[in-house]
Coordinates of C-alpha atoms and ligand atoms in Angstrom, one line a residue:
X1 CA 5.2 -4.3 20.2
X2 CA 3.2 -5.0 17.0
X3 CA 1.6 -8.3 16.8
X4 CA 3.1 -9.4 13.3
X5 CA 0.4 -11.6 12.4
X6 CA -2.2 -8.9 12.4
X7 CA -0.1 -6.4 11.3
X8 CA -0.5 -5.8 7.3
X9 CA 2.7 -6.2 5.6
X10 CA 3.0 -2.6 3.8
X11 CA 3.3 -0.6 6.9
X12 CA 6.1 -2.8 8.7
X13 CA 8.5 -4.8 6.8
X14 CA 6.7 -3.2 3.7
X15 CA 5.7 -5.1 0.6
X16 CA 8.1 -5.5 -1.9
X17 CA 7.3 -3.8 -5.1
X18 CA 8.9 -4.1 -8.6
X19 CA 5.6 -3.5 -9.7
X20 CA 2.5 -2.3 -8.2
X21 CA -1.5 -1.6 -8.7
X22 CA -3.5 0.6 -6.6
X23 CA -7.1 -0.7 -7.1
X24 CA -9.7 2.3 -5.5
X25 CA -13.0 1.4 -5.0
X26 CA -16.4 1.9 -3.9
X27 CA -18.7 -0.3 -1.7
X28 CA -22.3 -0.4 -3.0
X29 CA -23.6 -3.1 -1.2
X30 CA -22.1 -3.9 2.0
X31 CA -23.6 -7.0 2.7
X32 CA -22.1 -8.6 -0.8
X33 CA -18.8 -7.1 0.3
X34 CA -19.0 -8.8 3.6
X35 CA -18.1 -12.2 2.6
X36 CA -15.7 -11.4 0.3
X37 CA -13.8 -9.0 2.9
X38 CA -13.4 -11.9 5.0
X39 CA -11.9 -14.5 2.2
X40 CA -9.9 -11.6 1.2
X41 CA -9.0 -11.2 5.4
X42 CA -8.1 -14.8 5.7
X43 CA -6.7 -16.2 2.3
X44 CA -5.2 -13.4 0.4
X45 CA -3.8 -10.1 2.6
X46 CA -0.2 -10.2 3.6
X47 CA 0.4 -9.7 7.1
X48 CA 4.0 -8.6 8.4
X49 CA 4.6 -12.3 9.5
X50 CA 3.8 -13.4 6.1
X51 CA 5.7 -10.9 3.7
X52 CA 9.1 -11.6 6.4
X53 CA 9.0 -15.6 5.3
X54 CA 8.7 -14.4 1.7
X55 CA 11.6 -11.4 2.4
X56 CA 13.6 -14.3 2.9
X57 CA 12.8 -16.7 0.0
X58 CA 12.1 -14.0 -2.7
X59 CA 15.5 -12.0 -2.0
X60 CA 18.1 -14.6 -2.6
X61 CA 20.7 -11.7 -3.0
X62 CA 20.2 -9.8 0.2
X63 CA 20.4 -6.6 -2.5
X64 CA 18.6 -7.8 -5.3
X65 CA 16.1 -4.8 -4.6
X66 CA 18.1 -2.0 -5.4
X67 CA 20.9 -3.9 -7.6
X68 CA 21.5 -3.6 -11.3
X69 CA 19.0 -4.8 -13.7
X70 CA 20.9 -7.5 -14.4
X71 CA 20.7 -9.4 -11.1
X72 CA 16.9 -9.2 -11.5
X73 CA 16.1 -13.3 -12.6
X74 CA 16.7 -14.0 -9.1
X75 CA 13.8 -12.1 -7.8
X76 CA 11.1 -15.1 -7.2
X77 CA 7.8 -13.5 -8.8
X78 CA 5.7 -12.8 -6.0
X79 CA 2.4 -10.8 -4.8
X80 CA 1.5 -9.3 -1.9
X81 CA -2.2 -7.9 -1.4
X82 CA -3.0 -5.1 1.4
X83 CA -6.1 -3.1 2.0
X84 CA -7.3 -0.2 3.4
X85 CA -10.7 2.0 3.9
X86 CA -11.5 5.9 3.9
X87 CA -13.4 7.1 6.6
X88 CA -16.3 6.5 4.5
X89 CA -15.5 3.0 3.6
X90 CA -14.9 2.5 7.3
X91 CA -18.1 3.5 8.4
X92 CA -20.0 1.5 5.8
X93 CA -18.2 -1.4 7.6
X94 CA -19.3 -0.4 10.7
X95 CA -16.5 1.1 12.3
X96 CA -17.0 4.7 13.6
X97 CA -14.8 6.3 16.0
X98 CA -11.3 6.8 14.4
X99 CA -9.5 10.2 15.9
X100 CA -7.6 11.5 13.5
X101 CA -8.6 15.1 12.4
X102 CA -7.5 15.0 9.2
X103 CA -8.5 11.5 8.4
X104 CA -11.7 12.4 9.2
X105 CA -12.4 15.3 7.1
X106 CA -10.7 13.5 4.2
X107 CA -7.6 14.4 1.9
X108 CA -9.3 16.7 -0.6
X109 CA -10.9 18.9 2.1
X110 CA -7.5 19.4 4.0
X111 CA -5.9 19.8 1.3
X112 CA -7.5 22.4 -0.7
X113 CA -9.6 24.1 1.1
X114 CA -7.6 26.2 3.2
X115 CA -7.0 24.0 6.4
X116 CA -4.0 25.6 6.2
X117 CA -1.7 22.3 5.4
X118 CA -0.7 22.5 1.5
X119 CA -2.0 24.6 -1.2
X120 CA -3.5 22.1 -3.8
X121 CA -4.9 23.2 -6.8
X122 CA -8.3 21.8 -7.0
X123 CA -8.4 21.9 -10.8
X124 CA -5.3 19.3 -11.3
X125 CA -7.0 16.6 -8.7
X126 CA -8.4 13.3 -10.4
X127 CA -12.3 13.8 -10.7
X128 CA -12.4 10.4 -8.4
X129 CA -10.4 11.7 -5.9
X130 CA -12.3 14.6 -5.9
X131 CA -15.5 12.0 -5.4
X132 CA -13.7 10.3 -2.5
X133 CA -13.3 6.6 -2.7
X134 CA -14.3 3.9 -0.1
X135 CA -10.9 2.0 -0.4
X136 CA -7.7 0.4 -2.2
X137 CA -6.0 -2.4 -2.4
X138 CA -2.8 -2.4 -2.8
X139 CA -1.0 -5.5 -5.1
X140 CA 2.4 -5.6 -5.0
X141 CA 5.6 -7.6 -6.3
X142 CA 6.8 -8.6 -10.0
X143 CA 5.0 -7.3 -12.8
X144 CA 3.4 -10.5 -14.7
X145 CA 2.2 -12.2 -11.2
X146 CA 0.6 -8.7 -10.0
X147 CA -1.1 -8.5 -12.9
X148 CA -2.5 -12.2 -12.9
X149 CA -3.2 -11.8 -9.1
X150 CA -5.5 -8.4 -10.0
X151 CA -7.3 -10.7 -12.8
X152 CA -7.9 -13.5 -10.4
X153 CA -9.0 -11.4 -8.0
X154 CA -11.4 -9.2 -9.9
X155 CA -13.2 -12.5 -11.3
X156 CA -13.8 -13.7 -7.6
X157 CA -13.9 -11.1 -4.9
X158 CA -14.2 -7.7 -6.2
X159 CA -17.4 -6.3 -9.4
X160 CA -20.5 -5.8 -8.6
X161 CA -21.8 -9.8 -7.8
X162 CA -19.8 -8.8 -5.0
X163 CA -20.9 -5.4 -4.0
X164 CA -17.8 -3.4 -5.0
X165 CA -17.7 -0.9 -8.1
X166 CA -13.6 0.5 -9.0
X167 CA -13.3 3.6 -9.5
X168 CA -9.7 4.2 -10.5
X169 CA -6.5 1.9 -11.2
X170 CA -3.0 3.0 -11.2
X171 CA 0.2 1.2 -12.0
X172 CA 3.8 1.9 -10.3
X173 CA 6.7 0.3 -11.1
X174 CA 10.3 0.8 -10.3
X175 CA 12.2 2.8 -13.1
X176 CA 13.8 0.1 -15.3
X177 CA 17.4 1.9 -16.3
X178 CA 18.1 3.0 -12.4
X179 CA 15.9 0.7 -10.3
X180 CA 15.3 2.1 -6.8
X181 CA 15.1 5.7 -7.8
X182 CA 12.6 8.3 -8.0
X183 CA 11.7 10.5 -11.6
X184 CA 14.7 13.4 -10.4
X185 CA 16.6 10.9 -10.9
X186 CA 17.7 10.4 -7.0
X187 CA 17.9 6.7 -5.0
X188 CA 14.7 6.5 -2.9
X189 CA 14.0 4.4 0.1
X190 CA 17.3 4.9 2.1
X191 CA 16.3 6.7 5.1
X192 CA 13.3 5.4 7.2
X193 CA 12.6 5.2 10.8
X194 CA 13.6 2.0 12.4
X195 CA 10.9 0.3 14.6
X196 CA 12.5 -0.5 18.7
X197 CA 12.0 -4.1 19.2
X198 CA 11.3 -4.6 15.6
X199 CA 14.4 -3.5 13.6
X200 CA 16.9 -3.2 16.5
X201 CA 19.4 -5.9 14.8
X202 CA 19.4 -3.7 11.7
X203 CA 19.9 -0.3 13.6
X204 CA 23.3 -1.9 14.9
X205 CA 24.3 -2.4 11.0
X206 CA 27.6 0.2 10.0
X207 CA 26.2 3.2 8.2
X208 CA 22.6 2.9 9.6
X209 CA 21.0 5.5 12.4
X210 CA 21.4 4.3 15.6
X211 CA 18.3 6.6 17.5
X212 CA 15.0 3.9 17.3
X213 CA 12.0 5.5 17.4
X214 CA 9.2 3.9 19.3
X215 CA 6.3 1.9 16.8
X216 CA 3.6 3.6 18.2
X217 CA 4.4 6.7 16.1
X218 CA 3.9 4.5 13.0
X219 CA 1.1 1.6 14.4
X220 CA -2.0 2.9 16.2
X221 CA -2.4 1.8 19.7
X222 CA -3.4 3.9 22.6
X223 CA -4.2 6.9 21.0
X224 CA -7.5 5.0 19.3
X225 CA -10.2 2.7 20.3
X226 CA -8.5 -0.2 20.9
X227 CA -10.2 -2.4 18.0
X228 CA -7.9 -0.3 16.0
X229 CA -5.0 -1.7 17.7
X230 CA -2.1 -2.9 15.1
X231 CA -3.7 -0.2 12.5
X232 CA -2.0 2.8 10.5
X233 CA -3.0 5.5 9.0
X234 CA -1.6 5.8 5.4
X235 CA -1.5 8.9 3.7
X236 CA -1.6 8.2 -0.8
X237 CA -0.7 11.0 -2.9
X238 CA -0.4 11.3 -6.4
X239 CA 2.5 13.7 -7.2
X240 CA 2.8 14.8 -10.6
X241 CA 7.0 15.3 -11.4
X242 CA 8.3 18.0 -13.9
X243 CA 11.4 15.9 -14.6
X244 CA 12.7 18.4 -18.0
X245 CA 11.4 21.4 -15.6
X246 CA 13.4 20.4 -12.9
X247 CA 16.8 20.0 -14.7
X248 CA 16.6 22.8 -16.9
X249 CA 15.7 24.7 -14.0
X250 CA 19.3 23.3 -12.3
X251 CA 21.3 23.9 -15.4
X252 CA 20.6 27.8 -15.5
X253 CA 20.7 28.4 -12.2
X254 CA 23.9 26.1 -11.1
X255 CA 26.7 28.7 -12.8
X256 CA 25.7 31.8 -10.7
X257 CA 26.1 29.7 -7.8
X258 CA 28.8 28.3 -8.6
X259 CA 28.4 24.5 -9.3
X260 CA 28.3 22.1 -11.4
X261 CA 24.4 20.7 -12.0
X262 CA 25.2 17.7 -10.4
X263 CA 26.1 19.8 -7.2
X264 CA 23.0 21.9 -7.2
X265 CA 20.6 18.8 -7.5
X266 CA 22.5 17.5 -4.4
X267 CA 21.9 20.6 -2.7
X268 CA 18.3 20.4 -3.4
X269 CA 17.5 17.1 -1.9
X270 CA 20.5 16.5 0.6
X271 CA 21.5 13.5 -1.3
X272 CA 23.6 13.2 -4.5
X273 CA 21.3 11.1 -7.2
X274 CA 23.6 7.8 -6.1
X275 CA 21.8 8.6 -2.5
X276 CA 25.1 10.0 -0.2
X277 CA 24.7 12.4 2.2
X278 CA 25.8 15.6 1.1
X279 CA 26.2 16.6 4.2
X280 CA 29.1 14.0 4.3
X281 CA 30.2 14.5 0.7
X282 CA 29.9 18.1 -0.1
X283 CA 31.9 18.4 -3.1
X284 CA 31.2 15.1 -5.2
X285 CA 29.4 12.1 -5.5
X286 CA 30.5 8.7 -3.3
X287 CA 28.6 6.2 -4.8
X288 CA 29.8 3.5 -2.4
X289 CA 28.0 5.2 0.2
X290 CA 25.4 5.4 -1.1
X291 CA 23.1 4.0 2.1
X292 CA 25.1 6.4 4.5
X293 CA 22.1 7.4 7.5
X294 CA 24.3 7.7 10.1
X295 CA 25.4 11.9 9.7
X296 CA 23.4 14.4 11.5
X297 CA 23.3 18.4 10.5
X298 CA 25.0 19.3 14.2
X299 CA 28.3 20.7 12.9
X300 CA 27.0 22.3 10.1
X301 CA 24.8 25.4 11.3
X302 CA 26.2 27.5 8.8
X303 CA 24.4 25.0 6.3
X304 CA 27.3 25.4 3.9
X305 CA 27.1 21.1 2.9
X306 CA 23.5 21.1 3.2
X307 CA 21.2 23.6 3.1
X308 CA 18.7 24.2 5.5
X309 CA 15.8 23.5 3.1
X310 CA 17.1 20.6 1.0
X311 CA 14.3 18.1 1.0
X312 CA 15.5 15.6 3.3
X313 CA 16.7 18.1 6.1
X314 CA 13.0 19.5 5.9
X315 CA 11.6 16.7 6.1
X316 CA 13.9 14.9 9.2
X317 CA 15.7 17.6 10.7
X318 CA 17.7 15.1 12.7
X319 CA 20.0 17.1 14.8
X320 CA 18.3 20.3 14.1
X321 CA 16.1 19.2 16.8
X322 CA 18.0 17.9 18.9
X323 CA 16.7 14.4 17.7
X324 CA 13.2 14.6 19.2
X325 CA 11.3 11.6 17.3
X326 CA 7.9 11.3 17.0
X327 CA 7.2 12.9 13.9
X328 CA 8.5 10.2 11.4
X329 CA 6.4 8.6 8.9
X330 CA 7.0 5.7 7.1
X331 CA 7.4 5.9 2.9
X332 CA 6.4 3.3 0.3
X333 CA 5.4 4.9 -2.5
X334 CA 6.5 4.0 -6.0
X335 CA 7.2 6.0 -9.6
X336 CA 4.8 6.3 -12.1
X337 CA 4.9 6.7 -16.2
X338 CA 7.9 6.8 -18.3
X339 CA 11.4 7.8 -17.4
X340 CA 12.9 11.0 -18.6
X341 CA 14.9 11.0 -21.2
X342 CA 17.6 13.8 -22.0
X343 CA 16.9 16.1 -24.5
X344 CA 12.7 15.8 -24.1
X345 CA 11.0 18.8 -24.2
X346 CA 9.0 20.1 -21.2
X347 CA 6.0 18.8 -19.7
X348 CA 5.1 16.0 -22.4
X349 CA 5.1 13.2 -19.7
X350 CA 2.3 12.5 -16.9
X351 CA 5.1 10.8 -14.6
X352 CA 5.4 10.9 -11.4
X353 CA 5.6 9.3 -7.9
X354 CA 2.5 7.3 -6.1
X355 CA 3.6 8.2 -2.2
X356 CA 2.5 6.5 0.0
X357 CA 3.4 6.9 3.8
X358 CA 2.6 5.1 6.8
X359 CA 1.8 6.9 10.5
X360 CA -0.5 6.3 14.0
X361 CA -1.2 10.5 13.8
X362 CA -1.8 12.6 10.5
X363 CA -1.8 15.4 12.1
X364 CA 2.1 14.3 13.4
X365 CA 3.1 12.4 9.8
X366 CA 2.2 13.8 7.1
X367 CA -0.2 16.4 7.8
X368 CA 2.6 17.9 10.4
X369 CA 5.7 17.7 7.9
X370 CA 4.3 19.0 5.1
X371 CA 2.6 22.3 7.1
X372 CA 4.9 23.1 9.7
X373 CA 8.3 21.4 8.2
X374 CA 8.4 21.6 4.4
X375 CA 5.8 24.9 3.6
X376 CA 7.0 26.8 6.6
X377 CA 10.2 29.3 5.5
X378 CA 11.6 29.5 9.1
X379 CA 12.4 26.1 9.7
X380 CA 14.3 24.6 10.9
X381 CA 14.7 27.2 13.8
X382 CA 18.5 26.5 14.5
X383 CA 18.8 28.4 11.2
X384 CA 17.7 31.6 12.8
X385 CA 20.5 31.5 15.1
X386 CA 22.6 32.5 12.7
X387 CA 20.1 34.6 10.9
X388 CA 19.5 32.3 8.1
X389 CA 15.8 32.4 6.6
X390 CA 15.5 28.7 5.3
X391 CA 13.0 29.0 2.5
X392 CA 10.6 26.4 1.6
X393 CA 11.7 23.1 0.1
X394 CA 12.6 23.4 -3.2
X395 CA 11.3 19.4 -3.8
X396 CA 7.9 19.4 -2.2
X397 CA 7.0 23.3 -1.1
X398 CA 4.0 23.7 -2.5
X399 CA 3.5 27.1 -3.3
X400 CA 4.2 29.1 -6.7
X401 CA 7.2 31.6 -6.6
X402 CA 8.8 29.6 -3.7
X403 CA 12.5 30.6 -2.4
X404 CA 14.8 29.2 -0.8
X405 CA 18.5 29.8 0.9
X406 CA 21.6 28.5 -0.3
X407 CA 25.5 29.0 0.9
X408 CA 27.1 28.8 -3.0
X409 CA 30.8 27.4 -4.4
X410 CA 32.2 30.1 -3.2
X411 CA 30.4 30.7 0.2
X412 CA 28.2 32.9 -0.3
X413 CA 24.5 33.0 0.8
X414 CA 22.4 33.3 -1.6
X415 CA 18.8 33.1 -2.1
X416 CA 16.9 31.0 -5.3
X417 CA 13.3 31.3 -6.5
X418 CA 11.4 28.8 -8.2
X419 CA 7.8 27.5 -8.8
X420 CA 7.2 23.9 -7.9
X421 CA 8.1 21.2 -9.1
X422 CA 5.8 18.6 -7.8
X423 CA 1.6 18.8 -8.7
X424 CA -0.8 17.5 -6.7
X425 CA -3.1 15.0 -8.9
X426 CA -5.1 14.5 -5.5
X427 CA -5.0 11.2 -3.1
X428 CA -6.8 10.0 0.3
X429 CA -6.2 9.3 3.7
X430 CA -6.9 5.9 4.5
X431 CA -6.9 3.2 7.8
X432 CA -5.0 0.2 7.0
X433 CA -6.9 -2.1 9.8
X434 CA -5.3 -5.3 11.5
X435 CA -6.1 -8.9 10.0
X436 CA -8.4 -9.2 13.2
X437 CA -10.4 -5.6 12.4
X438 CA -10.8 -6.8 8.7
X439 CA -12.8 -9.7 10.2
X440 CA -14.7 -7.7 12.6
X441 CA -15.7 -5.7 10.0
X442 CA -16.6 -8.9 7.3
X443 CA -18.6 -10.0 10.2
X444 CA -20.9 -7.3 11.6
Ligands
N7H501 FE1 10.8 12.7 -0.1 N1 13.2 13.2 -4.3 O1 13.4 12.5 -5.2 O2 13.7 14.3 -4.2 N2 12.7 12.1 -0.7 N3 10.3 13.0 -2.0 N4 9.0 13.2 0.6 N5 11.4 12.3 1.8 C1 13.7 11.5 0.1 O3 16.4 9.3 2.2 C2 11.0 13.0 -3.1 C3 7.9 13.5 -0.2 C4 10.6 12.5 3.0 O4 15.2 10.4 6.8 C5 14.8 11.3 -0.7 O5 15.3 7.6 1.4 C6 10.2 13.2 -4.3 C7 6.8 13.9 0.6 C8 11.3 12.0 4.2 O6 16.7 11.8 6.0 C9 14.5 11.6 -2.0 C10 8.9 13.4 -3.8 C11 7.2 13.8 2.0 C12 12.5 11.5 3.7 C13 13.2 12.2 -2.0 C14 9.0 13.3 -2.4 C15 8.6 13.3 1.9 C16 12.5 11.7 2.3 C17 16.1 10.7 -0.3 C18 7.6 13.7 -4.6 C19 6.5 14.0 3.2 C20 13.6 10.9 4.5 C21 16.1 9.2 -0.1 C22 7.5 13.6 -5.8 C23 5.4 14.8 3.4 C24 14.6 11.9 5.1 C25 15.9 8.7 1.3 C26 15.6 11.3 6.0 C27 13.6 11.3 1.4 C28 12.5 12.7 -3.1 C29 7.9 13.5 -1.6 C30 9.3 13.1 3.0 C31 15.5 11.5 -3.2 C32 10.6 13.3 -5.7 C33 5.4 14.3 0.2 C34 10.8 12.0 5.6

């Protein structure tokens, strides 16, 4: 078990975020950065500990997260701060050793340069990304107090008096018209793995999973020197959404199979926009279950509900493998730019989603999911039992001219081709040290 006042806040209960900045940045003089690191360390990073008490006084309605608009004055504005190095920005502070593969060589080498994982286009990363950056800090919460916190702490701990140089800001923030959902226009943040001996009271809650996997797959322990105890890797990616692309893609291709839009775009993720299952609710929207975790794809191997490559069946197979855990990541990324509006005409918007996700192995998080889960056409292998070529997944498959299986209205198979709808703007793999590690490293 975690000890929760090392543990930063993001990767376990996660930081709340109405509003968020990513602050990237590059060390040019370590021993200015030193000092600061360690005020930062002990004054101003949220551990898990920390964010839990403010969970409790922040959220006087226990669903003031994802409710309407309307219930939002009684969200207490709020900050939290977390941190995190590249390998680069690791070893300036003195800490060599980390195991992960992937980590190691960096985002923009495995991910463009034929390491076999996704097929970025090079030409649409951000120039800095490209450059690599030492590390980010992450500030989230309400807007106006995120902002002032960013202000306060670029006059005292971060410019070049104190040996740090930014080298890109971006700004998330949670759509305003349908808070708690992504671009698409789909709830986010329903499904994620549940911690044993951390979120075992919430596992027992009706509609929940019941499986807990074990917090080692998200926080590093045994697999890495043990100064990186109470660690994570996290995995930031800046995907680029074609939200006009995407429906207008739906509303041609929904008659010939037989459904209404609405349908399709169910099909396509697994969830209807509200966030049920559609494994559940194969025929229309149930808004009022919206949270509902606890189905499983067992009795469907036909895939006629929910097809083999909708986004969340690619990307948690649940019962398609027989439940095996250990390849869970946890998400907390966050929309950027404007929301869609019907009737805009293609591709005027840079909006998207900042993901962010949280694991103790690349190479069995992210890395593992999006190469041999989401960009491989045969999975999940149940679906060859009854002859059934999956496709890749028509959300994040990577690829141009992807295609995909899909049972239609009607029940018949049938297959669908499309090019992506999510780009690449580039990202980084970071380590998201433990409160103790961040001193270590302020200290030499
Ligand atoms: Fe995905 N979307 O809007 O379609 N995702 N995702 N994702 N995703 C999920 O269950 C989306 C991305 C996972 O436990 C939902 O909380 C978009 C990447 C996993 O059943 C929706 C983007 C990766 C789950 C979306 C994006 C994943 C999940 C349903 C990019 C990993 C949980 C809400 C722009 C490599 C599955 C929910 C489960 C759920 C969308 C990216 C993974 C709506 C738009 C890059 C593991």
């Amino acid at each position: 078990k975690p000890n929760l006042d090392n543990l930063q806040a993001d990767i376990w209960p996660g930081l709340l975020k109405f509003y968020q900045i990513f602050y990237f940045f590059n060390i040019d003089e370590v021993p200015k950065f030193r000092p600061q690191l360690k005020i930062l360390a002990d004054t101003v990073i949220t551990s898990a500990s920390g964010a839990q008490a403010m969970r409790d006084e922040i959220l006087v309605s226990k669903s003031a997260q994802a409710a309407d608009i309307a219930t939002r004055p009684q969200v207490v504005p709020m900050a939290g701060v977390n941190i995190a190095f590249s390998k680069v920005g690791m070893e300036k502070l003195g800490k060599e050793g980390l195991k992960d593969e992937a980590f190691n060589h960096g985002q923009f080498k495995s991910m463009t340069q034929g390491e076999g994982v996704g097929q970025d286009q090079e030409d649409n990363w951000l120039e800095t990304f490209k450059n690599g950056v030492d590390g980010v800090l992450l500030i989230c919460g309400t807007k106006d107090k995120v902002e002032a916190r960013l202000k306060h702490l670029e006059e005292e701990n971060l410019g070049s008096s104190c040996g740090v140089k930014v080298a890109e800001v971006l700004r998330g923030e949670d759509l305003k018209s349908r808070p708690g959902h992504e671009h698409f226009g789909f709830k986010d943040g329903i499904s994620q793995p549940l911690l044993k001996g951390l979120d075992d009271a919430q596992a027992k809650l009706p509609n929940k999973r019941h499986i807990l996997t074990d917090p080692g797959t998200i926080i590093t322990g045994k697999d890495e020197p043990s100064w990186a105890t109470d660690g994570s890797y996290m995995a930031f990616r800046m995907l680029k959404q074609f939200v006009p692309e995407f429906r207008s893609f739906v509303e041609t291709e929904a008659p010939g199979l037989n459904y209404t839009p609405a349908q399709l775009r169910a099909r396509l993720v697994g969830r209807w926009e509200s966030g049920a299952p559609v494994q559940v609710f194969p025929n229309v929207d149930n808004p009022k279950e919206a949270e509902k975790n606890d189905f499983d794809y067992t009795e469907d191997l036909e895939d006629k509900n929910c097809p083999f490559a909708a986004h969340i069946r690619k990307t948690k197979p649940r019962g398609d493998l027989g439940d095996r855990t250990g390849y869970d990541i946890m998400r907390r990324g966050i929309p950027y730019g404007k929301e869609f509006v019907s009737g805009e005409e293609k591709m005027p918007e840079d909006r998207g989603l900042l993901f962010v996700c949280y694991q103790s192995s690349l190479a069995k998080g992210f890395q593992f999911i999006t190469k041999n889960w989401i960009n491989n056409k045969r999975f999940p292998p149940r679906a060859t039992s009854v002859d059934v070529t999956p496709g890749i997944d028509p959300i994040m498959g990577s690829s141009r001219m992807n295609n995909m299986s899909i049972v239609d209205g009607k029940g018949a198979r049938k297959s669908i081709n499309f090019d992506s709808f999510v780009q690449s703007k580039g990202g980084e793999y970071f380590f998201m040290p433990s409160l103790p590690l961040l001193r270590e490293m302020a200290t030499v």
